Amino acid sequence: MIFDGYKICVLSGFAGFTKMSGEIISKNISKNGGTIIPLPQARNQTSNLTLIIVPEQSDEKMILKVMNLTSLPSCPLVSPNWAINSTNSKTLHDPNDYQIKKTELPIKRQSPQTYQSPPQSPFEAYKTLPLVPLSNSPEMNRTQTNPILNQNNTRLHDDLLQNKDKYMFTKEQPNLNEHITSVLEILMENYFLLRDRGRGFAYRSAIIVLKSHPEKIICGDQVGNLQKVGKKIKKKIQEILETGTLKRVKAMDEQSRLKAIKEFSKIWGVGSATADKLFTLGYRTLDDLRKNIPQFLNDNQRICLELFDEIKERIPREEVKEISDQVVEYAKLLLPNKDIEANTCGSYRRGKETCGDIDILLTFDDVLENKLFLRELVDYLIEKKVVTHVLILSENCKKHESFTFEGIAKKPDGLHRRLDIKIYPRKYYAWALMHFTGSANFNRSIRLFAKNKGLKLTDEGLFPAIRSHGETICGGNLVECYTEEDIFRLFDMPYKPPEQRDL
DNA sequence: CAGTAG
DNA sequence: GGGCCTTACTG
DNA sequence: GCCC
C-alpha cells in the first residue's frame, strides 16, 4: 500500500480545485492505505499531519483562511498531482517535487512571456470515455431521428422527448396567475434575504407550478392537488384570493432587520449575509454606511456603495446599445484580422426597454490562444474612459475555458453602469449565448429538465452527469451546437426567440 | 471555506 | 434528512 | 416549505 502511514488532509473546494476532485483523491488515498484527516481534526493536530494537499493555485492567505489558522502548519503543502500521479503509477512520488511554495503568492498579472498554458479542462480528460448510458428509455417509438443527434445518441433523443412539457421552458401561454405569484414572489425574496433558503426554494417551486398552470385560479379548491403546493401555501393562496395580500408580507415589511437587509443587499457585492452583519453592527440605512464605512467591506463593495445611486438606475435600451457598440468597435480595432462575433445578452437581448446591466458576449477564432486579449481590451477601454472600474477580471481559463470581465462603464455625460464582458471559444458560443440571455428562470427550468435526465446543461454544453455513490461522472460534450436554434432542436422544441424566455 | 455573482 | 439551475471568483 |  503506497500511502501506508501517511496522514493527509485534503483542502479542496477553492482556487480551482473542486470538491469533487478532492473527494475522489481522498478516496484513492484511503484505498491505498493512507489516512485522511478531515479538516476540523486537522486544524487541532497540525503537527500530526504528514502533508496537506492544497490547490495548485492557492496561496498562503487562502490556506490560512480555509484552515482557520493564524500560521501555516510545518508539514509540506503539496499539489493534488502528487496524489494523482502516485495513485496512477502505483508508486509513491516524492512530495518534495510537488511542494506548493508557502510564501510566494501566485502572480496576478502575468506578462505574456511568463504565461504558462493552463492545465487541461476536466472535460477534456473525459472525452475519451464511452458515453454513459442514459436512463432506461423505451426501445420503441424511434421513428424520427433528431437532426442534431447522430445514431449513437438515439437514447438521448428519446430521453429528451419525455416529459419536457412539464417544465416552464416549454411553456407557451402567459402566466394566468400573476395575481397570486406576484405576492408569493415577494415572500420568496424575503425568505432568501433572511437566508431561510428552505422556504425560499419551496416558494420558488410553488411559483413555477402556479405560473405554468393552464387556468386562472379564483378559488382555493382549484389548487387541490397541484405539485409543490402543500397545505401551508394553499392557505396563503386562499388568503391572497380573499384579501389581495398576505398578513405575513405586511408583518415582514415592518421588520427593521429585513428592511435594512433589503436595502444593503442592493449594493453589488453585498449579499444577504453581509447585509445581515451590517444590521447587527447597528447600521440601518445606506447613509449610515456612507458616514462610517465599515472596515470589513472590501474594495469592490466600497466602490459600489459609493456609486450606488447611479448603478441602481435602469439603463435605457439606447444607452446599452451605444456602450455595447463602442466595446465591440474597440475589440475589432484590437483584433482587426479576426472575425469577431458579438451579442449583447441579458434583458437587452430579451427585448426590454431598460436593463439592469450591460452583458456583452464575444467570440472569434483561437480565443484560447489569445489569453491576454480581454485584459488588453479592458486596458484600452480604461484608456478611452469607457470603463471606469474593474471589479473582476479573470485572466486564467484553466477550468472554465472562457474569460470574464465585470466592471463599471460610463458615457462621458452619463451615469456609471454595470458592464460585463465575456469571451468564449466558438464551440461554446451558442451554449454561452443561451446561458447569458436567460432569463434566470428559463435557465433553471431547462437545466432542471436536463438534470432529471441524467444530464448537465451549462454555459459550455450538454454533458452526461450521472451521480452514483457520491461521485459525479462527467462525460464529454454530447453534441456540438453552433446556434441557439440547434440547441432548441436538440431539445425537440420549436425555437423560442429571446423575448419569449422571460419566465 | 463562505459569500456572491452570473 | 438532503436537495432545491451551475460554475467561477474573492477574501 | 415541499418532496423523495
Short mmCIF file of C-alpha atoms (C1' of nucleotides) in Angstrom, two decimals:
data_model
loop_
_atom_site.label_atom_id
_atom_site.label_comp_id
_atom_site.label_asym_id
_atom_site.label_seq_id
_atom_site.Cartn_x
_atom_site.Cartn_y
_atom_site.Cartn_z
CA MET A 1 0.00 0.00 0.00
CA ILE A 2 1.71 3.12 -1.23
CA PHE A 3 0.25 5.61 1.25
CA ASP A 4 0.75 3.43 4.37
CA GLY A 5 1.38 5.55 7.43
CA TYR A 6 0.56 8.80 5.67
CA LYS A 7 -1.80 11.16 7.48
CA ILE A 8 -3.16 13.54 4.88
CA CYS A 9 -5.54 16.44 4.92
CA VAL A 10 -7.09 17.39 1.58
CA LEU A 11 -8.15 21.02 1.18
CA SER A 12 -10.49 21.37 -1.76
CA GLY A 13 -13.36 23.47 -2.97
CA PHE A 14 -11.41 26.62 -3.74
CA ALA A 15 -8.80 28.06 -6.08
CA GLY A 16 -9.85 25.82 -8.95
CA PHE A 17 -9.55 22.54 -7.02
CA THR A 18 -13.12 21.30 -6.91
CA LYS A 19 -14.72 19.49 -4.00
CA MET A 20 -15.45 16.63 -6.34
CA SER A 21 -11.78 16.24 -7.27
CA GLY A 22 -10.89 16.46 -3.59
CA GLU A 23 -13.30 13.69 -2.71
CA ILE A 24 -12.02 11.41 -5.44
CA ILE A 25 -8.42 11.98 -4.37
CA SER A 26 -9.29 11.35 -0.73
CA LYS A 27 -10.99 8.11 -1.66
CA ASN A 28 -7.97 6.94 -3.63
CA ILE A 29 -5.65 7.77 -0.78
CA SER A 30 -7.73 5.77 1.67
CA LYS A 31 -7.94 2.89 -0.78
CA ASN A 32 -4.17 2.83 -0.95
CA GLY A 33 -3.50 2.71 2.77
CA GLY A 34 -3.37 6.41 3.64
CA THR A 35 -5.36 8.07 6.41
CA ILE A 36 -7.48 11.09 5.54
CA ILE A 37 -7.69 13.60 8.35
CA PRO A 38 -10.82 15.75 7.93
CA LEU A 39 -10.31 19.48 8.17
CA PRO A 40 -11.84 20.03 11.62
CA GLN A 41 -9.48 17.49 13.20
CA ALA A 42 -6.54 18.56 11.08
CA ARG A 43 -6.89 22.06 12.48
CA ASN A 44 -6.24 20.84 16.01
CA GLN A 45 -3.37 18.49 15.27
CA THR A 46 -1.33 20.03 12.51
CA SER A 47 1.86 18.53 13.95
CA ASN A 48 0.46 15.03 13.35
CA LEU A 49 -0.07 15.54 9.64
CA THR A 50 2.33 14.06 7.09
CA LEU A 51 1.29 16.58 4.50
CA ILE A 52 -1.59 18.68 3.26
CA ILE A 53 -2.90 18.59 -0.28
CA VAL A 54 -3.82 22.07 -1.43
CA PRO A 55 -4.94 23.56 -4.76
CA GLU A 56 -2.22 24.22 -7.28
CA GLN A 57 -3.39 27.82 -7.50
CA SER A 58 -3.71 28.54 -3.80
CA ASP A 59 -1.61 30.85 -1.68
CA GLU A 60 -0.78 31.21 1.99
CA LYS A 61 -3.57 33.65 2.70
CA MET A 62 -6.27 31.42 1.25
CA ILE A 63 -4.99 28.33 3.05
CA LEU A 64 -4.89 30.10 6.39
CA LYS A 65 -8.41 31.29 5.86
CA VAL A 66 -9.76 27.89 4.85
CA MET A 67 -7.96 26.15 7.74
CA ASN A 68 -8.89 28.96 10.10
CA LEU A 69 -5.33 29.16 11.44
CA THR A 70 -3.01 32.07 12.06
CA SER A 71 0.19 30.39 10.92
CA LEU A 72 0.87 27.66 8.38
CA PRO A 73 1.45 24.10 9.63
CA SER A 74 5.02 22.84 9.42
CA CYS A 75 4.26 19.87 7.18
CA PRO A 76 4.65 20.17 3.41
CA LEU A 77 1.87 21.60 1.26
CA VAL A 78 1.69 19.58 -1.94
CA SER A 79 -0.22 19.74 -5.18
CA PRO A 80 -3.10 17.32 -5.88
CA ASN A 81 -0.95 16.00 -8.72
CA TRP A 82 1.27 14.28 -6.17
CA ALA A 83 -1.60 12.02 -5.11
CA ILE A 84 -2.92 11.59 -8.64
CA ASN A 85 0.46 10.62 -10.07
CA SER A 86 1.30 8.36 -7.17
CA THR A 87 -2.03 6.55 -7.44
CA ASN A 88 -1.79 6.20 -11.18
CA SER A 89 1.75 4.87 -11.20
CA LYS A 90 1.19 2.80 -8.04
CA THR A 91 4.48 4.16 -6.68
CA LEU A 92 4.99 6.84 -4.09
CA HIS A 93 6.26 10.03 -5.70
CA ASP A 94 8.48 12.37 -3.71
CA PRO A 95 6.19 15.02 -2.15
CA ASN A 96 9.07 17.50 -2.30
CA ASP A 97 8.75 17.51 -6.08
CA TYR A 98 5.16 18.70 -5.70
CA GLN A 99 5.52 21.30 -2.95
CA ILE A 100 3.47 24.44 -3.25
CA LYS A 101 5.65 27.38 -2.25
CA LYS A 102 4.35 28.72 1.03
CA THR A 103 5.28 32.34 0.83
CA GLU A 104 5.10 33.21 -2.82
CA LEU A 105 1.73 34.38 -3.95
CA PRO A 106 0.69 33.48 -7.47
CA ILE A 107 1.34 36.24 -9.96
CA LYS A 108 -1.91 38.02 -10.56
CA ARG A 109 -0.87 39.89 -13.65
CA GLN A 110 1.15 37.52 -15.74
CA SER A 111 3.21 39.01 -18.50
CA PRO A 112 2.90 37.42 -21.93
CA GLN A 113 6.39 35.94 -21.71
CA THR A 114 5.83 34.09 -18.46
CA TYR A 115 2.34 32.92 -19.16
CA GLN A 116 2.03 29.16 -18.75
CA SER A 117 -0.63 27.29 -20.56
CA PRO A 118 -3.28 26.15 -18.13
CA PRO A 119 -3.89 22.55 -17.17
CA GLN A 120 -6.34 20.56 -19.21
CA SER A 121 -10.01 21.24 -18.80
CA PRO A 122 -11.57 18.45 -16.74
CA PHE A 123 -13.97 17.86 -19.55
CA GLU A 124 -11.10 17.18 -21.94
CA ALA A 125 -9.92 14.36 -19.74
CA TYR A 126 -13.23 12.56 -20.03
CA LYS A 127 -13.72 12.98 -23.72
CA THR A 128 -12.30 9.55 -24.45
CA LEU A 129 -14.64 7.79 -22.04
CA PRO A 130 -17.58 5.97 -23.59
CA LEU A 131 -20.91 7.70 -23.17
CA VAL A 132 -22.68 6.73 -20.00
CA PRO A 133 -26.00 5.12 -20.91
CA LEU A 134 -28.87 7.40 -20.05
CA SER A 135 -31.86 6.39 -18.00
CA ASN A 136 -33.97 3.50 -19.21
CA SER A 137 -35.91 4.63 -22.18
CA PRO A 138 -38.33 2.57 -24.23
CA GLU A 139 -36.72 0.86 -27.18
CA MET A 140 -39.66 1.69 -29.42
CA ASN A 141 -41.03 4.90 -30.84
CA ARG A 142 -37.81 5.69 -32.60
CA THR A 143 -39.41 6.65 -35.84
CA GLN A 144 -37.95 10.09 -36.36
CA THR A 145 -34.39 10.96 -35.55
CA ASN A 146 -33.29 14.30 -34.25
CA PRO A 147 -31.23 16.07 -36.89
CA ILE A 148 -28.77 17.26 -34.24
CA LEU A 149 -28.09 13.82 -32.86
CA ASN A 150 -26.32 11.00 -34.65
CA GLN A 151 -27.37 7.37 -34.43
CA ASN A 152 -25.34 6.79 -31.29
CA ASN A 153 -27.49 9.25 -29.46
CA THR A 154 -30.94 7.85 -30.11
CA ARG A 155 -31.34 7.10 -26.42
CA LEU A 156 -30.60 10.70 -25.65
CA HIS A 157 -33.16 11.68 -28.22
CA ASP A 158 -35.82 9.51 -26.60
CA ASP A 159 -34.97 10.81 -23.17
CA LEU A 160 -35.18 14.40 -24.25
CA LEU A 161 -38.61 13.80 -25.74
CA GLN A 162 -40.09 12.55 -22.48
CA ASN A 163 -41.93 14.77 -20.00
CA LYS A 164 -40.47 18.03 -21.16
CA ASP A 165 -43.90 19.63 -21.36
CA LYS A 166 -43.98 19.64 -17.56
CA TYR A 167 -41.27 22.27 -17.49
CA MET A 168 -41.55 26.04 -17.67
CA PHE A 169 -39.10 26.46 -20.50
CA THR A 170 -41.56 24.80 -22.86
CA LYS A 171 -44.43 26.95 -21.68
CA GLU A 172 -46.45 28.60 -24.42
CA GLN A 173 -49.13 30.57 -22.57
CA PRO A 174 -48.72 33.61 -20.37
CA ASN A 175 -48.93 33.44 -16.58
CA LEU A 176 -52.62 33.34 -15.73
CA ASN A 177 -51.96 33.53 -12.01
CA GLU A 178 -49.98 36.72 -11.76
CA HIS A 179 -52.37 37.91 -9.02
CA ILE A 180 -51.07 35.08 -6.81
CA THR A 181 -47.49 34.63 -7.95
CA SER A 182 -46.64 38.31 -7.58
CA VAL A 183 -47.43 38.16 -3.87
CA LEU A 184 -45.71 34.81 -3.34
CA GLU A 185 -42.64 36.15 -5.15
CA ILE A 186 -42.28 38.89 -2.53
CA LEU A 187 -42.48 36.27 0.18
CA MET A 188 -39.87 34.16 -1.63
CA GLU A 189 -37.47 37.07 -1.99
CA ASN A 190 -37.89 37.95 1.67
CA TYR A 191 -37.07 34.41 2.72
CA PHE A 192 -33.92 34.36 0.60
CA LEU A 193 -32.89 37.70 2.08
CA LEU A 194 -33.43 36.32 5.56
CA ARG A 195 -31.33 33.32 4.49
CA ASP A 196 -34.16 30.89 5.04
CA ARG A 197 -33.16 29.00 1.92
CA GLY A 198 -35.52 26.14 2.54
CA ARG A 199 -38.63 28.29 2.44
CA GLY A 200 -37.16 30.32 -0.39
CA PHE A 201 -36.82 27.20 -2.53
CA ALA A 202 -40.24 25.96 -1.52
CA TYR A 203 -41.94 29.15 -2.64
CA ARG A 204 -39.85 29.25 -5.79
CA SER A 205 -41.01 25.81 -6.90
CA ALA A 206 -44.62 26.51 -5.96
CA ILE A 207 -44.49 29.72 -8.01
CA ILE A 208 -43.17 27.81 -11.03
CA VAL A 209 -46.09 25.40 -10.81
CA LEU A 210 -48.61 28.23 -10.45
CA LYS A 211 -47.13 30.15 -13.37
CA SER A 212 -47.47 27.19 -15.69
CA HIS A 213 -50.94 26.25 -14.50
CA PRO A 214 -53.23 26.47 -17.55
CA GLU A 215 -56.15 28.15 -15.79
CA LYS A 216 -56.65 31.21 -13.67
CA ILE A 217 -57.16 30.33 -10.02
CA ILE A 218 -60.04 32.24 -8.46
CA CYS A 219 -60.98 29.82 -5.72
CA GLY A 220 -58.89 27.88 -3.25
CA ASP A 221 -60.29 24.50 -4.24
CA GLN A 222 -58.57 24.76 -7.61
CA VAL A 223 -55.15 24.19 -6.05
CA GLY A 224 -56.33 20.87 -4.66
CA ASN A 225 -53.57 18.68 -5.98
CA LEU A 226 -51.05 20.97 -7.58
CA GLN A 227 -47.46 19.77 -7.28
CA LYS A 228 -45.31 21.68 -4.79
CA VAL A 229 -48.32 23.49 -3.36
CA GLY A 230 -48.81 21.98 0.06
CA LYS A 231 -51.08 22.79 2.97
CA LYS A 232 -49.38 25.99 4.07
CA ILE A 233 -49.02 27.51 0.63
CA LYS A 234 -52.59 26.58 -0.23
CA LYS A 235 -53.75 28.50 2.83
CA LYS A 236 -51.72 31.52 1.72
CA ILE A 237 -53.26 31.36 -1.74
CA GLN A 238 -56.72 31.46 -0.17
CA GLU A 239 -55.73 34.50 1.86
CA ILE A 240 -54.43 36.23 -1.29
CA LEU A 241 -57.68 35.47 -3.12
CA GLU A 242 -59.72 36.94 -0.25
CA THR A 243 -57.64 39.96 0.72
CA GLY A 244 -55.32 40.52 -2.22
CA THR A 245 -52.31 40.34 0.05
CA LEU A 246 -50.73 38.44 2.94
CA LYS A 247 -50.57 39.36 6.60
CA ARG A 248 -47.15 37.69 6.65
CA VAL A 249 -45.85 40.06 3.98
CA LYS A 250 -47.24 43.09 5.81
CA ALA A 251 -45.62 41.94 9.05
CA MET A 252 -42.32 41.39 7.25
CA ASP A 253 -42.41 44.90 5.83
CA GLU A 254 -42.44 46.21 9.38
CA GLN A 255 -39.31 44.30 10.36
CA SER A 256 -36.45 46.76 10.57
CA ARG A 257 -33.96 43.95 10.04
CA LEU A 258 -35.48 42.85 6.75
CA LYS A 259 -35.86 46.47 5.67
CA ALA A 260 -32.17 47.15 6.19
CA ILE A 261 -31.07 43.86 4.60
CA LYS A 262 -33.20 44.60 1.56
CA GLU A 263 -31.52 47.97 1.17
CA PHE A 264 -27.94 46.81 1.78
CA SER A 265 -28.13 43.78 -0.47
CA LYS A 266 -28.88 46.01 -3.44
CA ILE A 267 -25.22 47.02 -3.29
CA TRP A 268 -23.25 44.93 -5.77
CA GLY A 269 -21.02 42.57 -3.83
CA VAL A 270 -23.16 42.71 -0.72
CA GLY A 271 -25.43 39.72 -0.22
CA SER A 272 -27.78 38.69 2.49
CA ALA A 273 -25.02 37.56 4.83
CA THR A 274 -23.03 40.78 4.68
CA ALA A 275 -26.22 42.81 4.87
CA ASP A 276 -27.22 40.92 7.98
CA LYS A 277 -23.82 41.57 9.52
CA LEU A 278 -24.21 45.28 8.82
CA PHE A 279 -27.58 45.32 10.54
CA THR A 280 -26.14 43.53 13.55
CA LEU A 281 -23.42 46.17 13.73
CA GLY A 282 -26.15 48.79 14.05
CA TYR A 283 -26.29 50.14 10.50
CA ARG A 284 -29.82 50.82 9.28
CA THR A 285 -29.58 52.89 6.10
CA LEU A 286 -27.19 53.47 3.22
CA ASP A 287 -26.44 56.87 4.72
CA ASP A 288 -25.31 55.20 7.93
CA LEU A 289 -22.87 53.19 5.81
CA ARG A 290 -21.61 56.21 3.90
CA LYS A 291 -21.00 58.22 7.07
CA ASN A 292 -18.96 55.49 8.69
CA ILE A 293 -17.74 52.91 6.19
CA PRO A 294 -17.40 49.53 7.91
CA GLN A 295 -13.85 48.16 7.95
CA PHE A 296 -14.74 44.76 6.60
CA LEU A 297 -16.22 45.96 3.31
CA ASN A 298 -13.80 45.06 0.53
CA ASP A 299 -12.71 47.38 -2.28
CA ASN A 300 -15.42 46.28 -4.68
CA GLN A 301 -18.16 46.76 -2.10
CA ARG A 302 -16.82 50.23 -1.29
CA ILE A 303 -16.76 51.25 -4.95
CA CYS A 304 -20.31 50.04 -5.48
CA LEU A 305 -21.53 51.73 -2.31
CA GLU A 306 -20.03 55.00 -3.49
CA LEU A 307 -21.64 54.68 -6.91
CA PHE A 308 -24.83 53.14 -5.58
CA ASP A 309 -27.22 55.90 -6.64
CA GLU A 310 -26.00 55.68 -10.23
CA ILE A 311 -25.66 51.91 -10.55
CA LYS A 312 -29.15 51.33 -9.19
CA GLU A 313 -30.73 53.20 -12.09
CA ARG A 314 -32.08 51.17 -15.01
CA ILE A 315 -30.22 51.69 -18.26
CA PRO A 316 -32.23 52.80 -21.30
CA ARG A 317 -32.00 50.35 -24.16
CA GLU A 318 -30.43 53.00 -26.36
CA GLU A 319 -27.54 53.52 -23.98
CA VAL A 320 -26.94 49.78 -23.65
CA LYS A 321 -26.57 49.67 -27.38
CA GLU A 322 -24.25 52.68 -27.51
CA ILE A 323 -21.87 51.28 -24.90
CA SER A 324 -22.01 47.79 -26.44
CA ASP A 325 -21.25 49.15 -29.88
CA GLN A 326 -18.30 51.02 -28.50
CA VAL A 327 -16.90 47.95 -26.73
CA VAL A 328 -17.28 45.83 -29.84
CA GLU A 329 -15.75 48.52 -32.00
CA TYR A 330 -12.67 48.65 -29.79
CA ALA A 331 -12.47 44.85 -29.75
CA LYS A 332 -12.43 44.87 -33.54
CA LEU A 333 -9.77 47.57 -33.54
CA LEU A 334 -7.55 45.44 -31.33
CA LEU A 335 -8.05 42.29 -33.40
CA PRO A 336 -8.54 43.65 -36.93
CA ASN A 337 -7.91 40.32 -38.62
CA LYS A 338 -10.35 38.31 -36.58
CA ASP A 339 -13.95 37.73 -37.39
CA ILE A 340 -15.40 38.88 -34.08
CA GLU A 341 -18.94 37.82 -33.28
CA ALA A 342 -20.69 39.74 -30.52
CA ASN A 343 -24.03 39.79 -28.77
CA THR A 344 -25.37 41.93 -26.01
CA CYS A 345 -27.23 39.45 -23.85
CA GLY A 346 -29.37 39.66 -20.73
CA SER A 347 -32.57 41.63 -20.70
CA TYR A 348 -31.34 43.69 -23.66
CA ARG A 349 -31.41 40.64 -25.87
CA ARG A 350 -34.79 39.70 -24.45
CA GLY A 351 -36.08 42.99 -25.79
CA LYS A 352 -36.54 45.01 -22.61
CA GLU A 353 -36.79 48.80 -22.82
CA THR A 354 -34.47 49.25 -19.83
CA CYS A 355 -31.77 46.96 -18.46
CA GLY A 356 -30.09 46.43 -15.11
CA ASP A 357 -26.65 46.00 -16.60
CA ILE A 358 -24.82 45.52 -19.89
CA ASP A 359 -23.79 41.96 -20.68
CA ILE A 360 -21.61 41.53 -23.76
CA LEU A 361 -20.59 38.15 -25.14
CA LEU A 362 -17.76 37.86 -27.67
CA THR A 363 -16.14 35.14 -29.72
CA PHE A 364 -13.59 34.79 -32.51
CA ASP A 365 -11.28 32.06 -33.74
CA ASP A 366 -8.48 30.94 -31.40
CA VAL A 367 -9.92 32.55 -28.27
CA LEU A 368 -7.83 30.26 -26.08
CA GLU A 369 -4.64 31.24 -27.89
CA ASN A 370 -5.31 34.93 -27.18
CA LYS A 371 -5.37 34.72 -23.43
CA LEU A 372 -4.39 38.30 -22.89
CA PHE A 373 -6.94 39.79 -25.21
CA LEU A 374 -9.61 40.57 -22.62
CA ARG A 375 -7.08 42.35 -20.46
CA GLU A 376 -5.86 44.37 -23.43
CA LEU A 377 -9.42 45.23 -24.32
CA VAL A 378 -10.19 46.31 -20.77
CA ASP A 379 -6.99 48.37 -20.59
CA TYR A 380 -7.95 50.02 -23.84
CA LEU A 381 -11.47 50.72 -22.59
CA ILE A 382 -9.99 52.26 -19.45
CA GLU A 383 -7.67 54.42 -21.55
CA LYS A 384 -10.62 55.52 -23.65
CA LYS A 385 -12.55 56.30 -20.45
CA VAL A 386 -15.33 53.87 -21.29
CA VAL A 387 -14.52 51.64 -18.33
CA THR A 388 -14.06 53.40 -15.01
CA HIS A 389 -13.67 50.47 -12.59
CA VAL A 390 -12.62 46.81 -12.73
CA LEU A 391 -14.40 44.61 -10.24
CA ILE A 392 -13.40 41.18 -11.55
CA LEU A 393 -11.05 40.24 -14.37
CA SER A 394 -10.49 36.50 -14.76
CA GLU A 395 -7.33 36.03 -16.71
CA ASN A 396 -6.83 32.32 -16.41
CA CYS A 397 -9.04 29.97 -18.31
CA LYS A 398 -7.88 26.84 -16.57
CA LYS A 399 -11.03 25.04 -15.59
CA HIS A 400 -13.52 27.12 -17.42
CA GLU A 401 -12.46 27.81 -20.98
CA SER A 402 -13.61 31.39 -21.04
CA PHE A 403 -12.74 34.88 -19.85
CA THR A 404 -14.81 37.26 -17.77
CA PHE A 405 -14.69 40.95 -17.02
CA GLU A 406 -17.07 42.55 -14.56
CA GLY A 407 -16.79 46.25 -14.01
CA ILE A 408 -18.26 49.68 -14.39
CA ALA A 409 -18.59 51.77 -17.54
CA LYS A 410 -19.74 55.32 -18.21
CA LYS A 411 -20.54 57.52 -21.16
CA PRO A 412 -18.88 60.97 -20.95
CA ASP A 413 -22.18 62.58 -19.98
CA GLY A 414 -23.83 59.53 -18.46
CA LEU A 415 -24.19 57.64 -15.21
CA HIS A 416 -21.93 54.82 -14.06
CA ARG A 417 -23.28 51.50 -15.37
CA ARG A 418 -22.51 47.87 -14.61
CA LEU A 419 -20.76 46.25 -17.57
CA ASP A 420 -19.86 42.58 -18.10
CA ILE A 421 -17.77 41.25 -20.97
CA LYS A 422 -17.35 37.52 -21.56
CA ILE A 423 -15.27 35.79 -24.18
CA TYR A 424 -15.95 32.18 -25.10
CA PRO A 425 -14.46 29.91 -27.77
CA ARG A 426 -16.69 29.39 -30.80
CA LYS A 427 -17.56 25.84 -29.87
CA TYR A 428 -19.22 27.07 -26.68
CA TYR A 429 -20.68 30.23 -28.11
CA ALA A 430 -24.24 29.03 -28.62
CA TRP A 431 -24.38 27.49 -25.14
CA ALA A 432 -22.95 30.64 -23.58
CA LEU A 433 -25.32 32.83 -25.58
CA MET A 434 -28.28 30.88 -24.28
CA HIS A 435 -26.90 30.97 -20.73
CA PHE A 436 -26.32 34.72 -20.64
CA THR A 437 -29.57 35.54 -22.40
CA GLY A 438 -31.52 33.82 -19.64
CA SER A 439 -33.83 34.56 -18.06
CA ALA A 440 -32.58 33.01 -14.85
CA ASN A 441 -35.89 31.18 -14.51
CA PHE A 442 -35.68 29.93 -18.07
CA ASN A 443 -32.18 28.57 -17.36
CA ARG A 444 -33.32 26.94 -14.15
CA SER A 445 -36.20 25.25 -15.85
CA ILE A 446 -34.30 23.81 -18.78
CA ARG A 447 -31.38 22.79 -16.56
CA LEU A 448 -33.60 21.02 -14.10
CA PHE A 449 -35.14 19.15 -17.00
CA ALA A 450 -31.67 18.15 -18.23
CA LYS A 451 -30.65 17.16 -14.74
CA ASN A 452 -33.61 14.87 -14.35
CA LYS A 453 -32.45 13.11 -17.49
CA GLY A 454 -29.00 12.46 -16.02
CA LEU A 455 -27.55 15.36 -17.98
CA LYS A 456 -25.88 18.59 -17.10
CA LEU A 457 -26.57 21.74 -19.11
CA THR A 458 -24.12 24.60 -18.66
CA ASP A 459 -22.72 27.59 -20.49
CA GLU A 460 -20.29 25.17 -22.15
CA GLY A 461 -22.57 22.42 -23.39
CA LEU A 462 -24.67 19.41 -22.51
CA PHE A 463 -22.89 16.63 -20.64
CA PRO A 464 -23.83 13.28 -19.23
CA ALA A 465 -23.55 13.59 -15.46
CA ILE A 466 -24.56 10.50 -13.62
CA ARG A 467 -24.44 10.65 -9.87
CA SER A 468 -23.70 7.31 -8.29
CA HIS A 469 -22.45 6.67 -4.77
CA GLY A 470 -21.36 10.23 -4.20
CA GLU A 471 -19.28 10.62 -7.34
CA THR A 472 -20.39 12.54 -10.36
CA ILE A 473 -19.16 11.13 -13.60
CA CYS A 474 -18.98 13.62 -16.38
CA GLY A 475 -18.71 12.65 -19.99
CA GLY A 476 -17.51 14.76 -22.87
CA ASN A 477 -19.88 17.11 -24.58
CA LEU A 478 -22.67 15.13 -26.15
CA VAL A 479 -23.30 17.26 -29.17
CA GLU A 480 -21.84 20.28 -30.83
CA CYS A 481 -24.24 23.15 -31.32
CA TYR A 482 -23.20 26.32 -33.06
CA THR A 483 -26.52 28.15 -32.96
CA GLU A 484 -29.30 28.51 -30.43
CA GLU A 485 -31.66 27.04 -33.00
CA ASP A 486 -29.60 23.85 -32.82
CA ILE A 487 -29.96 23.74 -29.05
CA PHE A 488 -33.73 24.06 -29.28
CA ARG A 489 -33.80 21.37 -31.97
CA LEU A 490 -31.77 19.19 -29.66
CA PHE A 491 -34.50 19.54 -27.04
CA ASP A 492 -37.09 18.89 -29.72
CA MET A 493 -38.65 22.27 -29.20
CA PRO A 494 -39.74 24.95 -31.60
CA TYR A 495 -37.24 27.81 -31.45
CA LYS A 496 -38.07 30.34 -28.77
CA PRO A 497 -36.80 33.82 -29.52
CA PRO A 498 -35.16 35.59 -26.56
CA GLU A 499 -38.26 37.76 -25.97
CA GLN A 500 -40.17 34.61 -25.07
CA ARG A 501 -37.70 33.39 -22.47
CA ASP A 502 -38.95 35.74 -19.76
CA LEU A 503 -40.29 33.21 -17.32
"C1'" DC B 1 -14.44 27.64 3.24
"C1'" DA B 2 -18.43 31.17 2.93
"C1'" DG B 3 -20.32 34.51 0.32
"C1'" DT B 4 -21.59 36.48 -4.00
"C1'" DA B 5 -22.45 36.80 -8.69
"C1'" DG B 6 -23.76 35.21 -13.31
"C1'" DG C 1 -32.59 14.17 6.11
"C1'" DG C 2 -30.95 16.12 1.84
"C1'" DG C 3 -31.91 18.70 -2.23
"C1'" DC C 4 -33.94 22.52 -4.40
"C1'" DC C 5 -30.18 25.69 -12.27
"C1'" DT C 6 -24.45 25.61 -12.49
"C1'" DT C 7 -19.90 27.49 -12.25
"C1'" DA C 8 -16.29 30.86 -11.03
"C1'" DC C 9 -14.08 34.24 -8.35
"C1'" DT C 10 -12.86 36.78 -3.97
"C1'" DG C 11 -11.01 37.21 0.56
"C1'" DG D 1 -41.84 24.56 2.73
"C1'" DC D 2 -42.30 20.54 -0.14
"C1'" DC D 3 -40.92 16.08 -1.98
"C1'" DC D 4 -38.27 11.98 -2.41
#
